[in-house]
mmCIF file with all atom_site columns, C-alpha atoms in Angstrom:
data_model
loop_
_atom_site.group_PDB
_atom_site.id
_atom_site.type_symbol
_atom_site.label_atom_id
_atom_site.label_alt_id
_atom_site.label_comp_id
_atom_site.label_asym_id
_atom_site.label_entity_id
_atom_site.label_seq_id
_atom_site.pdbx_PDB_ins_code
_atom_site.Cartn_x
_atom_site.Cartn_y
_atom_site.Cartn_z
_atom_site.occupancy
_atom_site.B_iso_or_equiv
_atom_site.pdbx_formal_charge
_atom_site.auth_seq_id
_atom_site.auth_comp_id
_atom_site.auth_asym_id
_atom_site.auth_atom_id
_atom_site.pdbx_PDB_model_num
ATOM 1   C CA . MET A 1 1   ? 84.118  65.716 117.647 1.00 83.00 ? 8   MET A CA 1
ATOM 2   C CA . ASN A 1 2   ? 82.995  62.181 118.107 1.00 95.00 ? 9   ASN A CA 1
ATOM 3   C CA . GLN A 1 3   ? 81.674  60.203 114.936 1.00 97.00 ? 10  GLN A CA 1
ATOM 4   C CA . GLN A 1 4   ? 81.419  56.562 113.948 1.00 98.00 ? 11  GLN A CA 1
ATOM 5   C CA . ILE A 1 5   ? 81.297  55.588 110.603 1.00 98.00 ? 12  ILE A CA 1
ATOM 6   C CA . VAL A 1 6   ? 80.646  52.101 108.719 1.00 98.00 ? 13  VAL A CA 1
ATOM 7   C CA . ILE A 1 7   ? 81.829  51.832 105.213 1.00 96.00 ? 14  ILE A CA 1
ATOM 8   C CA . SER A 1 8   ? 80.327  48.549 103.576 1.00 95.00 ? 15  SER A CA 1
ATOM 9   C CA . GLY A 1 9   ? 81.045  47.200 99.980  1.00 92.00 ? 16  GLY A CA 1
ATOM 10  C CA . ILE A 1 10  ? 82.274  44.276 98.213  1.00 87.00 ? 17  ILE A CA 1
ATOM 11  C CA . GLY A 1 11  ? 85.947  43.596 96.995  1.00 77.00 ? 18  GLY A CA 1
ATOM 12  C CA . GLY A 1 12  ? 87.313  45.849 94.569  1.00 70.00 ? 19  GLY A CA 1
ATOM 13  C CA . GLN A 1 13  ? 84.920  48.909 95.402  1.00 75.00 ? 20  GLN A CA 1
ATOM 14  C CA . GLY A 1 14  ? 87.482  50.884 97.165  1.00 90.00 ? 21  GLY A CA 1
ATOM 15  C CA . VAL A 1 15  ? 86.114  50.496 100.718 1.00 92.00 ? 22  VAL A CA 1
ATOM 16  C CA . LEU A 1 16  ? 89.681  50.382 102.197 1.00 91.00 ? 23  LEU A CA 1
ATOM 17  C CA . PHE A 1 17  ? 90.714  53.622 99.954  1.00 95.00 ? 24  PHE A CA 1
ATOM 18  C CA . LEU A 1 18  ? 87.644  55.472 101.373 1.00 97.00 ? 25  LEU A CA 1
ATOM 19  C CA . THR A 1 19  ? 88.664  54.369 104.948 1.00 96.00 ? 26  THR A CA 1
ATOM 20  C CA . ARG A 1 20  ? 92.129  55.577 104.416 1.00 97.00 ? 27  ARG A CA 1
ATOM 21  C CA . ILE A 1 21  ? 90.974  59.011 103.176 1.00 98.00 ? 28  ILE A CA 1
ATOM 22  C CA . ILE A 1 22  ? 88.521  59.442 105.899 1.00 98.00 ? 29  ILE A CA 1
ATOM 23  C CA . ALA A 1 23  ? 91.006  58.391 108.712 1.00 98.00 ? 30  ALA A CA 1
ATOM 24  C CA . GLU A 1 24  ? 93.702  60.776 107.094 1.00 98.00 ? 31  GLU A CA 1
ATOM 25  C CA . ALA A 1 25  ? 91.269  63.610 107.097 1.00 98.00 ? 32  ALA A CA 1
ATOM 26  C CA . ALA A 1 26  ? 90.663  63.255 110.745 1.00 98.00 ? 33  ALA A CA 1
ATOM 27  C CA . MET A 1 27  ? 94.417  63.010 111.580 1.00 98.00 ? 34  MET A CA 1
ATOM 28  C CA . GLU A 1 28  ? 94.744  66.443 109.432 1.00 97.00 ? 35  GLU A CA 1
ATOM 29  C CA . LYS A 1 29  ? 92.121  67.917 111.600 1.00 97.00 ? 36  LYS A CA 1
ATOM 30  C CA . GLY A 1 30  ? 94.319  66.716 114.785 1.00 97.00 ? 37  GLY A CA 1
ATOM 31  C CA . LEU A 1 31  ? 91.305  64.201 115.648 1.00 98.00 ? 38  LEU A CA 1
ATOM 32  C CA . PRO A 1 32  ? 92.033  60.970 117.273 1.00 98.00 ? 39  PRO A CA 1
ATOM 33  C CA . VAL A 1 33  ? 90.944  58.040 114.832 1.00 98.00 ? 40  VAL A CA 1
ATOM 34  C CA . LEU A 1 34  ? 90.676  54.234 114.921 1.00 97.00 ? 41  LEU A CA 1
ATOM 35  C CA . THR A 1 35  ? 90.102  51.975 112.207 1.00 97.00 ? 42  THR A CA 1
ATOM 36  C CA . SER A 1 36  ? 89.124  48.301 111.650 1.00 94.00 ? 43  SER A CA 1
ATOM 37  C CA . GLU A 1 37  ? 88.542  46.332 108.491 1.00 87.00 ? 44  GLU A CA 1
ATOM 38  C CA . THR A 1 38  ? 86.963  43.039 107.629 1.00 80.00 ? 45  THR A CA 1
ATOM 39  C CA . HIS A 1 39  ? 88.060  41.555 104.265 1.00 64.00 ? 46  HIS A CA 1
ATOM 40  C CA . GLY A 1 40  ? 86.307  38.379 104.065 1.00 62.00 ? 47  GLY A CA 1
ATOM 41  C CA . MET A 1 41  ? 86.407  36.851 100.729 1.00 55.00 ? 48  MET A CA 1
ATOM 42  C CA . ALA A 1 42  ? 87.130  40.370 99.131  1.00 50.00 ? 49  ALA A CA 1
ATOM 43  C CA . MET A 1 43  ? 89.373  38.948 96.423  1.00 55.00 ? 50  MET A CA 1
ATOM 44  C CA . ARG A 1 44  ? 86.506  37.110 95.063  1.00 61.00 ? 51  ARG A CA 1
ATOM 45  C CA . GLY A 1 45  ? 84.046  39.716 95.226  1.00 68.00 ? 52  GLY A CA 1
ATOM 46  C CA . GLY A 1 46  ? 83.024  39.271 99.005  1.00 77.00 ? 53  GLY A CA 1
ATOM 47  C CA . THR A 1 47  ? 81.858  41.587 101.427 1.00 85.00 ? 54  THR A CA 1
ATOM 48  C CA . VAL A 1 48  ? 84.198  44.168 102.952 1.00 89.00 ? 55  VAL A CA 1
ATOM 49  C CA . ILE A 1 49  ? 83.411  46.468 105.970 1.00 92.00 ? 56  ILE A CA 1
ATOM 50  C CA . SER A 1 50  ? 85.331  48.853 107.734 1.00 95.00 ? 57  SER A CA 1
ATOM 51  C CA . HIS A 1 51  ? 84.782  50.683 110.936 1.00 97.00 ? 58  HIS A CA 1
ATOM 52  C CA . VAL A 1 52  ? 86.087  54.408 111.460 1.00 98.00 ? 59  VAL A CA 1
ATOM 53  C CA . LYS A 1 53  ? 86.039  55.995 115.016 1.00 98.00 ? 60  LYS A CA 1
ATOM 54  C CA . ILE A 1 54  ? 86.659  59.558 115.247 1.00 98.00 ? 61  ILE A CA 1
ATOM 55  C CA . GLY A 1 55  ? 87.231  60.732 118.810 1.00 97.00 ? 62  GLY A CA 1
ATOM 56  C CA . PRO A 1 56  ? 88.370  59.402 122.131 1.00 97.00 ? 63  PRO A CA 1
ATOM 57  C CA . PHE A 1 57  ? 87.407  55.977 121.718 1.00 97.00 ? 64  PHE A CA 1
ATOM 58  C CA . HIS A 1 58  ? 89.074  52.975 122.872 1.00 95.00 ? 65  HIS A CA 1
ATOM 59  C CA . SER A 1 59  ? 88.311  49.957 120.747 1.00 94.00 ? 66  SER A CA 1
ATOM 60  C CA . PRO A 1 60  ? 87.939  50.507 116.884 1.00 94.00 ? 67  PRO A CA 1
ATOM 61  C CA . LEU A 1 61  ? 84.738  48.253 116.514 1.00 95.00 ? 68  LEU A CA 1
ATOM 62  C CA . ILE A 1 62  ? 81.458  49.674 116.326 1.00 97.00 ? 69  ILE A CA 1
ATOM 63  C CA . ARG A 1 63  ? 78.496  48.074 118.124 1.00 97.00 ? 70  ARG A CA 1
ATOM 64  C CA . ALA A 1 64  ? 75.066  47.562 116.573 1.00 97.00 ? 71  ALA A CA 1
ATOM 65  C CA . ALA A 1 65  ? 72.973  50.714 116.570 1.00 98.00 ? 72  ALA A CA 1
ATOM 66  C CA . GLN A 1 66  ? 76.000  52.920 117.421 1.00 98.00 ? 73  GLN A CA 1
ATOM 67  C CA . ALA A 1 67  ? 77.201  54.238 113.934 1.00 98.00 ? 74  ALA A CA 1
ATOM 68  C CA . ASP A 1 68  ? 76.431  57.937 112.997 1.00 98.00 ? 75  ASP A CA 1
ATOM 69  C CA . ILE A 1 69  ? 77.144  57.422 109.263 1.00 98.00 ? 76  ILE A CA 1
ATOM 70  C CA . GLY A 1 70  ? 76.919  54.623 106.906 1.00 98.00 ? 77  GLY A CA 1
ATOM 71  C CA . PHE A 1 71  ? 78.479  54.528 103.488 1.00 97.00 ? 78  PHE A CA 1
ATOM 72  C CA . PHE A 1 72  ? 77.177  51.464 101.574 1.00 97.00 ? 79  PHE A CA 1
ATOM 73  C CA . LEU A 1 73  ? 78.893  51.020 97.925  1.00 96.00 ? 80  LEU A CA 1
ATOM 74  C CA . ASN A 1 74  ? 76.729  47.767 97.371  1.00 93.00 ? 81  ASN A CA 1
ATOM 75  C CA . GLU A 1 75  ? 73.193  48.418 98.066  1.00 94.00 ? 82  GLU A CA 1
ATOM 76  C CA . ALA A 1 76  ? 72.963  44.456 98.612  1.00 92.00 ? 83  ALA A CA 1
ATOM 77  C CA . ASN A 1 77  ? 74.993  44.916 101.923 1.00 92.00 ? 84  ASN A CA 1
ATOM 78  C CA . LEU A 1 78  ? 72.161  47.188 103.205 1.00 94.00 ? 85  LEU A CA 1
ATOM 79  C CA . ASP A 1 79  ? 70.418  44.331 104.903 1.00 92.00 ? 86  ASP A CA 1
ATOM 80  C CA . VAL A 1 80  ? 73.478  42.845 106.549 1.00 91.00 ? 87  VAL A CA 1
ATOM 81  C CA . HIS A 1 81  ? 75.375  45.919 107.773 1.00 94.00 ? 88  HIS A CA 1
ATOM 82  C CA . ARG A 1 82  ? 72.383  48.350 108.448 1.00 96.00 ? 89  ARG A CA 1
ATOM 83  C CA . GLY A 1 83  ? 72.119  47.357 112.158 1.00 97.00 ? 90  GLY A CA 1
ATOM 84  C CA . PHE A 1 84  ? 75.379  49.248 112.988 1.00 98.00 ? 91  PHE A CA 1
ATOM 85  C CA . LEU A 1 85  ? 73.461  52.499 112.248 1.00 98.00 ? 92  LEU A CA 1
ATOM 86  C CA . LYS A 1 86  ? 71.902  54.408 114.925 1.00 97.00 ? 93  LYS A CA 1
ATOM 87  C CA . PRO A 1 87  ? 68.040  55.447 114.252 1.00 96.00 ? 94  PRO A CA 1
ATOM 88  C CA . GLU A 1 88  ? 69.005  58.761 113.672 1.00 96.00 ? 95  GLU A CA 1
ATOM 89  C CA . GLY A 1 89  ? 72.270  57.979 111.524 1.00 97.00 ? 96  GLY A CA 1
ATOM 90  C CA . LEU A 1 90  ? 72.922  59.149 108.124 1.00 97.00 ? 97  LEU A CA 1
ATOM 91  C CA . LEU A 1 91  ? 72.717  56.614 105.414 1.00 97.00 ? 98  LEU A CA 1
ATOM 92  C CA . PHE A 1 92  ? 74.532  57.239 102.183 1.00 98.00 ? 99  PHE A CA 1
ATOM 93  C CA . ILE A 1 93  ? 73.858  54.497 99.540  1.00 97.00 ? 100 ILE A CA 1
ATOM 94  C CA . ASN A 1 94  ? 75.137  53.877 96.047  1.00 98.00 ? 101 ASN A CA 1
ATOM 95  C CA . THR A 1 95  ? 71.900  53.365 94.271  1.00 98.00 ? 102 THR A CA 1
ATOM 96  C CA . PRO A 1 96  ? 69.525  54.644 91.976  1.00 98.00 ? 103 PRO A CA 1
ATOM 97  C CA . LYS A 1 97  ? 66.505  53.625 93.956  1.00 96.00 ? 104 LYS A CA 1
ATOM 98  C CA . PRO A 1 98  ? 65.004  56.086 96.503  1.00 96.00 ? 105 PRO A CA 1
ATOM 99  C CA . GLY A 1 99  ? 64.441  54.994 100.219 1.00 95.00 ? 106 GLY A CA 1
ATOM 100 C CA . ASP A 1 100 ? 64.743  55.972 103.645 1.00 95.00 ? 107 ASP A CA 1
ATOM 101 C CA . TYR A 1 101 ? 68.243  57.078 103.096 1.00 96.00 ? 108 TYR A CA 1
ATOM 102 C CA . LEU A 1 102 ? 70.258  59.460 101.114 1.00 97.00 ? 109 LEU A CA 1
ATOM 103 C CA . HIS A 1 103 ? 71.322  57.950 97.749  1.00 97.00 ? 110 HIS A CA 1
ATOM 104 C CA . VAL A 1 104 ? 73.240  58.640 94.459  1.00 98.00 ? 111 VAL A CA 1
ATOM 105 C CA . ASP A 1 105 ? 73.945  56.509 91.587  1.00 98.00 ? 112 ASP A CA 1
ATOM 106 C CA . ALA A 1 106 ? 77.591  56.805 92.111  1.00 97.00 ? 113 ALA A CA 1
ATOM 107 C CA . THR A 1 107 ? 78.261  53.439 89.785  1.00 97.00 ? 114 THR A CA 1
ATOM 108 C CA . ARG A 1 108 ? 76.390  55.164 86.808  1.00 98.00 ? 115 ARG A CA 1
ATOM 109 C CA . ILE A 1 109 ? 78.055  58.647 87.408  1.00 98.00 ? 116 ILE A CA 1
ATOM 110 C CA . ALA A 1 110 ? 81.650  57.002 87.597  1.00 97.00 ? 117 ALA A CA 1
ATOM 111 C CA . LYS A 1 111 ? 80.987  54.780 84.382  1.00 97.00 ? 118 LYS A CA 1
ATOM 112 C CA . GLU A 1 112 ? 79.469  57.813 82.383  1.00 97.00 ? 119 GLU A CA 1
ATOM 113 C CA . ASN A 1 113 ? 82.748  59.545 82.909  1.00 95.00 ? 120 ASN A CA 1
ATOM 114 C CA . GLY A 1 114 ? 85.085  56.708 81.913  1.00 92.00 ? 121 GLY A CA 1
ATOM 115 C CA . PHE A 1 115 ? 86.419  55.546 85.373  1.00 89.00 ? 122 PHE A CA 1
ATOM 116 C CA . LEU A 1 116 ? 84.414  52.963 87.378  1.00 89.00 ? 123 LEU A CA 1
ATOM 117 C CA . VAL A 1 117 ? 87.075  52.941 90.125  1.00 92.00 ? 124 VAL A CA 1
ATOM 118 C CA . ILE A 1 118 ? 85.928  56.282 91.196  1.00 96.00 ? 125 ILE A CA 1
ATOM 119 C CA . THR A 1 119 ? 82.417  55.056 92.371  1.00 96.00 ? 126 THR A CA 1
ATOM 120 C CA . ASN A 1 120 ? 83.653  55.283 96.035  1.00 97.00 ? 127 ASN A CA 1
ATOM 121 C CA . LEU A 1 121 ? 84.900  58.970 95.698  1.00 98.00 ? 128 LEU A CA 1
ATOM 122 C CA . VAL A 1 122 ? 81.557  60.125 94.055  1.00 98.00 ? 129 VAL A CA 1
ATOM 123 C CA . LEU A 1 123 ? 79.650  58.642 97.105  1.00 98.00 ? 130 LEU A CA 1
ATOM 124 C CA . LEU A 1 124 ? 82.096  60.372 99.266  1.00 98.00 ? 131 LEU A CA 1
ATOM 125 C CA . GLY A 1 125 ? 81.800  63.909 97.591  1.00 98.00 ? 132 GLY A CA 1
ATOM 126 C CA . PHE A 1 126 ? 77.963  63.161 97.693  1.00 98.00 ? 133 PHE A CA 1
ATOM 127 C CA . ALA A 1 127 ? 78.230  62.801 101.354 1.00 97.00 ? 134 ALA A CA 1
ATOM 128 C CA . VAL A 1 128 ? 80.458  65.571 102.068 1.00 98.00 ? 135 VAL A CA 1
ATOM 129 C CA . SER A 1 129 ? 78.057  67.811 100.155 1.00 97.00 ? 136 SER A CA 1
ATOM 130 C CA . ARG A 1 130 ? 75.149  66.671 101.977 1.00 96.00 ? 137 ARG A CA 1
ATOM 131 C CA . GLY A 1 131 ? 76.553  67.460 105.407 1.00 90.00 ? 138 GLY A CA 1
ATOM 132 C CA . GLY A 1 132 ? 76.915  65.503 108.548 1.00 82.00 ? 139 GLY A CA 1
ATOM 133 C CA . LEU A 1 133 ? 80.473  64.344 108.004 1.00 94.00 ? 140 LEU A CA 1
ATOM 134 C CA . PHE A 1 134 ? 83.272  65.840 110.308 1.00 95.00 ? 141 PHE A CA 1
ATOM 135 C CA . CYS A 1 135 ? 85.136  67.419 107.301 1.00 96.00 ? 142 CYS A CA 1
ATOM 136 C CA . ASP A 1 136 ? 84.435  69.780 104.311 1.00 97.00 ? 143 ASP A CA 1
ATOM 137 C CA . ALA A 1 137 ? 85.110  69.296 100.745 1.00 97.00 ? 144 ALA A CA 1
ATOM 138 C CA . GLY A 1 138 ? 88.480  71.275 100.712 1.00 98.00 ? 145 GLY A CA 1
ATOM 139 C CA . LEU A 1 139 ? 90.036  69.100 103.390 1.00 98.00 ? 146 LEU A CA 1
ATOM 140 C CA . ALA A 1 140 ? 88.683  65.906 101.487 1.00 98.00 ? 147 ALA A CA 1
ATOM 141 C CA . GLU A 1 141 ? 90.260  67.113 98.187  1.00 98.00 ? 148 GLU A CA 1
ATOM 142 C CA . ASN A 1 142 ? 93.562  67.699 99.852  1.00 98.00 ? 149 ASN A CA 1
ATOM 143 C CA . VAL A 1 143 ? 93.628  64.178 101.217 1.00 98.00 ? 150 VAL A CA 1
ATOM 144 C CA . ILE A 1 144 ? 92.515  62.673 98.211  1.00 98.00 ? 151 ILE A CA 1
ATOM 145 C CA . ARG A 1 145 ? 95.430  64.628 96.408  1.00 98.00 ? 152 ARG A CA 1
ATOM 146 C CA . LYS A 1 146 ? 97.810  63.331 99.186  1.00 98.00 ? 153 LYS A CA 1
ATOM 147 C CA . LEU A 1 147 ? 96.861  59.557 99.101  1.00 98.00 ? 154 LEU A CA 1
ATOM 148 C CA . SER A 1 148 ? 96.124  58.978 95.324  1.00 97.00 ? 155 SER A CA 1
ATOM 149 C CA . PRO A 1 149 ? 98.684  57.424 93.059  1.00 96.00 ? 156 PRO A CA 1
ATOM 150 C CA . ASP A 1 150 ? 100.095 59.950 90.816  1.00 97.00 ? 157 ASP A CA 1
ATOM 151 C CA . ASN A 1 151 ? 98.536  58.706 87.842  1.00 96.00 ? 158 ASN A CA 1
ATOM 152 C CA . GLN A 1 152 ? 94.925  58.521 89.613  1.00 96.00 ? 159 GLN A CA 1
ATOM 153 C CA . VAL A 1 153 ? 95.006  62.090 91.255  1.00 97.00 ? 160 VAL A CA 1
ATOM 154 C CA . GLU A 1 154 ? 92.961  63.676 88.432  1.00 97.00 ? 161 GLU A CA 1
ATOM 155 C CA . SER A 1 155 ? 90.585  61.056 88.093  1.00 96.00 ? 162 SER A CA 1
ATOM 156 C CA . ASN A 1 156 ? 90.004  60.607 91.920  1.00 97.00 ? 163 ASN A CA 1
ATOM 157 C CA . LEU A 1 157 ? 89.436  64.191 92.223  1.00 98.00 ? 164 LEU A CA 1
ATOM 158 C CA . ARG A 1 158 ? 86.993  64.375 89.273  1.00 98.00 ? 165 ARG A CA 1
ATOM 159 C CA . GLY A 1 159 ? 85.075  61.634 90.879  1.00 98.00 ? 166 GLY A CA 1
ATOM 160 C CA . PHE A 1 160 ? 84.942  63.439 94.249  1.00 98.00 ? 167 PHE A CA 1
ATOM 161 C CA . SER A 1 161 ? 83.682  66.770 92.518  1.00 98.00 ? 168 SER A CA 1
ATOM 162 C CA . LEU A 1 162 ? 81.266  64.857 90.478  1.00 98.00 ? 169 LEU A CA 1
ATOM 163 C CA . GLY A 1 163 ? 79.831  63.615 93.911  1.00 98.00 ? 170 GLY A CA 1
ATOM 164 C CA . VAL A 1 164 ? 79.890  67.050 95.305  1.00 98.00 ? 171 VAL A CA 1
ATOM 165 C CA . ALA A 1 165 ? 77.751  68.263 92.343  1.00 97.00 ? 172 ALA A CA 1
ATOM 166 C CA . ALA A 1 166 ? 75.332  65.465 92.695  1.00 97.00 ? 173 ALA A CA 1
ATOM 167 C CA . GLY A 1 167 ? 74.853  66.085 96.330  1.00 96.00 ? 174 GLY A CA 1
ATOM 168 C CA . LYS A 1 168 ? 74.013  69.717 95.377  1.00 92.00 ? 175 LYS A CA 1
ATOM 169 C CA . THR A 1 169 ? 71.355  68.817 92.955  1.00 89.00 ? 176 THR A CA 1
ATOM 170 C CA . ASN A 1 170 ? 69.921  65.548 94.222  1.00 70.00 ? 177 ASN A CA 1
#
């Protein structure tokens, strides 16, 4: 199993937590994994991007047009980071607007459920339910449960399950 994943967002959107969940899920399956993160001006709402490589890679960075999957928590980053994706790659975008990608309004779903901080998990659940990611919902839920702070386990699992549900109806 080889998979290269780009995760893009802005500071505070949970890019790093999403990266950690994906990396931990790969390790739970016994797969080799490398990650790399660029924070930029994240503390001031700037761009954050991470690369996750699952498989026998030697470098954590993903070259242009090599990513199999892209997670974009901020639609505005699409113009900047889309170039990492292969032409046939899967692109999951947090947006209400349809396009040449798979989309879900994760921000709206999170807000409607009272936890804006679960936006990243809504997008992850959506992506897992739509296929293409190396792991299934059960493994992702176990990792979310394992990595979440005690006071956020239930809300994080709720966000993930809302994303899974959205993926089955969208």
